[in-house]
Amino acid sequence: QLQLVDSGGGLVQPGGSLTLSCVGSGVMLDFYTIAWFRQAPGKEREGVSCISSTGGDKEYVDSVKGRFTISRDNLKSTVTLQMNSLKPEDTGVYYCAAVGRPTVHRCFAIRDYRNWGQGTQVTVSS
């Protein structure tokens, strides 16, 4: 059974940076596409970024392109989301999730994900 633990959230000023980590255990991450979702208060959970099983393909929602970078290290069963130039609208609970297919096709289809981290709070405020 794959288990995911996400961490790295916190309070940061606008323009600041945070690095989120998602660590998998129980099953190797090699065959999973991993995505980061976020949920702001009163809003639906939305896809932010995803990375294919090999790390060769990545997707980003338009609002974070050029500011966020996703990467993975399968030997360490870790996926990282580097977030720069943070804005107040980036505030929310961030979750990593895994889907058992290798490509980023439909990677923001939230219903496809059965394995989720517990979430980490990101607050961007002055």
PDB file of C-alpha atoms in Angstrom:
ATOM      1  CA  GLN A   1       0.000   0.000   0.000  1.00  0.00           C
ATOM      2  CA  LEU A   2       1.476   3.320  -1.083  1.00  0.00           C
ATOM      3  CA  GLN A   3       1.595   5.978   1.588  1.00  0.00           C
ATOM      4  CA  LEU A   4       2.461   9.607   0.944  1.00  0.00           C
ATOM      5  CA  VAL A   5       3.674  12.202   3.425  1.00  0.00           C
ATOM      6  CA  ASP A   6       3.847  15.806   2.306  1.00  0.00           C
ATOM      7  CA  SER A   7       5.621  18.593   4.155  1.00  0.00           C
ATOM      8  CA  GLY A   8       7.336  21.945   3.793  1.00  0.00           C
ATOM      9  CA  GLY A   9       4.470  24.394   4.086  1.00  0.00           C
ATOM     10  CA  GLY A  10       4.546  27.528   6.160  1.00  0.00           C
ATOM     11  CA  LEU A  11       3.956  31.246   6.316  1.00  0.00           C
ATOM     12  CA  VAL A  12       5.817  33.348   3.777  1.00  0.00           C
ATOM     13  CA  GLN A  13       5.611  36.916   2.542  1.00  0.00           C
ATOM     14  CA  PRO A  14       4.560  37.702  -1.026  1.00  0.00           C
ATOM     15  CA  GLY A  15       7.505  37.203  -3.338  1.00  0.00           C
ATOM     16  CA  GLY A  16       9.005  34.568  -1.070  1.00  0.00           C
ATOM     17  CA  SER A  17       9.745  30.902  -1.687  1.00  0.00           C
ATOM     18  CA  LEU A  18       8.872  27.547  -0.208  1.00  0.00           C
ATOM     19  CA  THR A  19       9.842  23.990  -1.064  1.00  0.00           C
ATOM     20  CA  LEU A  20       7.275  21.245  -0.602  1.00  0.00           C
ATOM     21  CA  SER A  21       8.276  17.603  -0.382  1.00  0.00           C
ATOM     22  CA  CYS A  22       6.273  14.436  -0.901  1.00  0.00           C
ATOM     23  CA  VAL A  23       7.816  11.199   0.311  1.00  0.00           C
ATOM     24  CA  GLY A  24       6.391   7.831  -0.626  1.00  0.00           C
ATOM     25  CA  SER A  25       6.669   4.575   1.300  1.00  0.00           C
ATOM     26  CA  GLY A  26       5.332   1.068   1.094  1.00  0.00           C
ATOM     27  CA  VAL A  27       5.632   0.888  -2.687  1.00  0.00           C
ATOM     28  CA  MET A  28       8.219   2.275  -5.072  1.00  0.00           C
ATOM     29  CA  LEU A  29       7.120   5.504  -6.745  1.00  0.00           C
ATOM     30  CA  ASP A  30       8.691   4.520 -10.058  1.00  0.00           C
ATOM     31  CA  PHE A  31       5.386   3.584 -11.704  1.00  0.00           C
ATOM     32  CA  TYR A  32       3.337   6.505 -10.494  1.00  0.00           C
ATOM     33  CA  THR A  33       2.629   9.921 -11.869  1.00  0.00           C
ATOM     34  CA  ILE A  34       2.671  12.345  -8.962  1.00  0.00           C
ATOM     35  CA  ALA A  35       0.661  15.535  -8.749  1.00  0.00           C
ATOM     36  CA  TRP A  36       0.331  18.446  -6.387  1.00  0.00           C
ATOM     37  CA  PHE A  37      -3.140  19.796  -5.723  1.00  0.00           C
ATOM     38  CA  ARG A  38      -4.155  22.709  -3.558  1.00  0.00           C
ATOM     39  CA  GLN A  39      -7.329  23.809  -1.871  1.00  0.00           C
ATOM     40  CA  ALA A  40      -8.023  27.357  -0.803  1.00  0.00           C
ATOM     41  CA  PRO A  41     -10.692  28.119   1.798  1.00  0.00           C
ATOM     42  CA  GLY A  42     -14.131  27.878   0.258  1.00  0.00           C
ATOM     43  CA  LYS A  43     -12.813  26.650  -3.076  1.00  0.00           C
ATOM     44  CA  GLU A  44     -12.534  23.318  -4.801  1.00  0.00           C
ATOM     45  CA  ARG A  45      -9.289  21.408  -4.853  1.00  0.00           C
ATOM     46  CA  GLU A  46      -7.342  22.179  -8.028  1.00  0.00           C
ATOM     47  CA  GLY A  47      -4.366  20.661  -9.774  1.00  0.00           C
ATOM     48  CA  VAL A  48      -1.154  22.691  -9.573  1.00  0.00           C
ATOM     49  CA  SER A  49       1.543  20.541 -11.147  1.00  0.00           C
ATOM     50  CA  CYS A  50       2.301  16.946 -12.033  1.00  0.00           C
ATOM     51  CA  ILE A  51       5.277  14.882 -13.120  1.00  0.00           C
ATOM     52  CA  SER A  52       5.452  11.619 -15.038  1.00  0.00           C
ATOM     53  CA  SER A  53       6.868   8.461 -13.513  1.00  0.00           C
ATOM     54  CA  THR A  54      10.309   9.013 -15.047  1.00  0.00           C
ATOM     55  CA  GLY A  55      10.295  12.760 -14.507  1.00  0.00           C
ATOM     56  CA  GLY A  56      10.510  13.418 -18.220  1.00  0.00           C
ATOM     57  CA  ASP A  57       7.169  15.187 -18.577  1.00  0.00           C
ATOM     58  CA  LYS A  58       5.710  17.892 -16.395  1.00  0.00           C
ATOM     59  CA  GLU A  59       2.540  19.930 -16.368  1.00  0.00           C
ATOM     60  CA  TYR A  60       1.649  23.160 -14.610  1.00  0.00           C
ATOM     61  CA  VAL A  61      -1.553  25.086 -14.186  1.00  0.00           C
ATOM     62  CA  ASP A  62      -1.263  28.431 -15.985  1.00  0.00           C
ATOM     63  CA  SER A  63      -1.282  30.467 -12.782  1.00  0.00           C
ATOM     64  CA  VAL A  64       2.014  28.945 -11.557  1.00  0.00           C
ATOM     65  CA  LYS A  65       3.946  28.585 -14.806  1.00  0.00           C
ATOM     66  CA  GLY A  66       7.354  30.202 -14.550  1.00  0.00           C
ATOM     67  CA  ARG A  67       7.164  30.315 -10.743  1.00  0.00           C
ATOM     68  CA  PHE A  68       6.829  26.668  -9.632  1.00  0.00           C
ATOM     69  CA  THR A  69       9.080  23.762 -10.536  1.00  0.00           C
ATOM     70  CA  ILE A  70       8.299  20.114  -9.920  1.00  0.00           C
ATOM     71  CA  SER A  71      10.970  17.426  -9.747  1.00  0.00           C
ATOM     72  CA  ARG A  72      11.393  13.898  -8.484  1.00  0.00           C
ATOM     73  CA  ASP A  73      14.040  11.520  -7.249  1.00  0.00           C
ATOM     74  CA  ASN A  74      12.767   7.971  -7.541  1.00  0.00           C
ATOM     75  CA  LEU A  75      15.735   6.532  -5.662  1.00  0.00           C
ATOM     76  CA  LYS A  76      14.619   8.589  -2.673  1.00  0.00           C
ATOM     77  CA  SER A  77      10.904   8.165  -3.414  1.00  0.00           C
ATOM     78  CA  THR A  78      10.576  11.931  -3.234  1.00  0.00           C
ATOM     79  CA  VAL A  79       8.786  14.542  -5.300  1.00  0.00           C
ATOM     80  CA  THR A  80       9.568  18.204  -4.715  1.00  0.00           C
ATOM     81  CA  LEU A  81       7.628  21.343  -5.597  1.00  0.00           C
ATOM     82  CA  GLN A  82       9.793  24.443  -5.589  1.00  0.00           C
ATOM     83  CA  MET A  83       7.577  27.509  -5.292  1.00  0.00           C
ATOM     84  CA  ASN A  84       9.047  30.937  -6.025  1.00  0.00           C
ATOM     85  CA  SER A  85       7.562  34.416  -6.318  1.00  0.00           C
ATOM     86  CA  LEU A  86       4.658  33.340  -4.152  1.00  0.00           C
ATOM     87  CA  LYS A  87       1.451  35.342  -4.253  1.00  0.00           C
ATOM     88  CA  PRO A  88      -1.407  35.602  -1.744  1.00  0.00           C
ATOM     89  CA  GLU A  89      -3.577  33.643  -4.160  1.00  0.00           C
ATOM     90  CA  ASP A  90      -1.213  30.674  -3.750  1.00  0.00           C
ATOM     91  CA  THR A  91      -2.486  30.275  -0.198  1.00  0.00           C
ATOM     92  CA  GLY A  92      -4.095  26.939   0.574  1.00  0.00           C
ATOM     93  CA  VAL A  93      -3.540  23.395   1.728  1.00  0.00           C
ATOM     94  CA  TYR A  94      -1.257  21.564  -0.673  1.00  0.00           C
ATOM     95  CA  TYR A  95      -1.594  17.828  -1.200  1.00  0.00           C
ATOM     96  CA  CYS A  96       0.541  15.428  -3.139  1.00  0.00           C
ATOM     97  CA  ALA A  97      -1.194  12.515  -4.788  1.00  0.00           C
ATOM     98  CA  ALA A  98      -0.245   9.479  -6.851  1.00  0.00           C
ATOM     99  CA  VAL A  99      -1.930   7.779  -9.775  1.00  0.00           C
ATOM    100  CA  GLY A 100      -0.834   4.399 -11.090  1.00  0.00           C
ATOM    101  CA  ARG A 101       0.069   5.337 -14.648  1.00  0.00           C
ATOM    102  CA  PRO A 102       3.349   6.610 -16.079  1.00  0.00           C
ATOM    103  CA  THR A 103       2.226   9.621 -18.142  1.00  0.00           C
ATOM    104  CA  VAL A 104       0.913  13.078 -17.362  1.00  0.00           C
ATOM    105  CA  HIS A 105      -2.151  12.554 -19.541  1.00  0.00           C
ATOM    106  CA  ARG A 106      -5.185  13.805 -17.588  1.00  0.00           C
ATOM    107  CA  CYS A 107      -2.963  14.326 -14.576  1.00  0.00           C
ATOM    108  CA  PHE A 108      -5.305  16.935 -13.066  1.00  0.00           C
ATOM    109  CA  ALA A 109      -8.272  14.530 -13.133  1.00  0.00           C
ATOM    110  CA  ILE A 110      -8.680  14.472  -9.379  1.00  0.00           C
ATOM    111  CA  ARG A 111     -11.009  11.464  -9.339  1.00  0.00           C
ATOM    112  CA  ASP A 112      -8.243   9.279 -10.736  1.00  0.00           C
ATOM    113  CA  TYR A 113      -6.125   9.653  -7.589  1.00  0.00           C
ATOM    114  CA  ARG A 114      -6.480   7.143  -4.777  1.00  0.00           C
ATOM    115  CA  ASN A 115      -3.314   7.862  -2.798  1.00  0.00           C
ATOM    116  CA  TRP A 116      -3.022  11.215  -1.047  1.00  0.00           C
ATOM    117  CA  GLY A 117      -0.747  12.916   1.409  1.00  0.00           C
ATOM    118  CA  GLN A 118      -2.224  14.521   4.513  1.00  0.00           C
ATOM    119  CA  GLY A 119      -1.724  18.049   3.239  1.00  0.00           C
ATOM    120  CA  THR A 120       0.555  20.914   4.203  1.00  0.00           C
ATOM    121  CA  GLN A 121      -0.609  24.498   4.759  1.00  0.00           C
ATOM    122  CA  VAL A 122       0.890  27.280   2.652  1.00  0.00           C
ATOM    123  CA  THR A 123       0.046  30.836   3.658  1.00  0.00           C
ATOM    124  CA  VAL A 124       1.288  33.799   1.653  1.00  0.00           C
ATOM    125  CA  SER A 125       0.677  37.003   3.514  1.00  0.00           C
ATOM    126  CA  SER A 126       2.408  40.170   4.546  1.00  0.00           C
TER     127      SER A 126
END
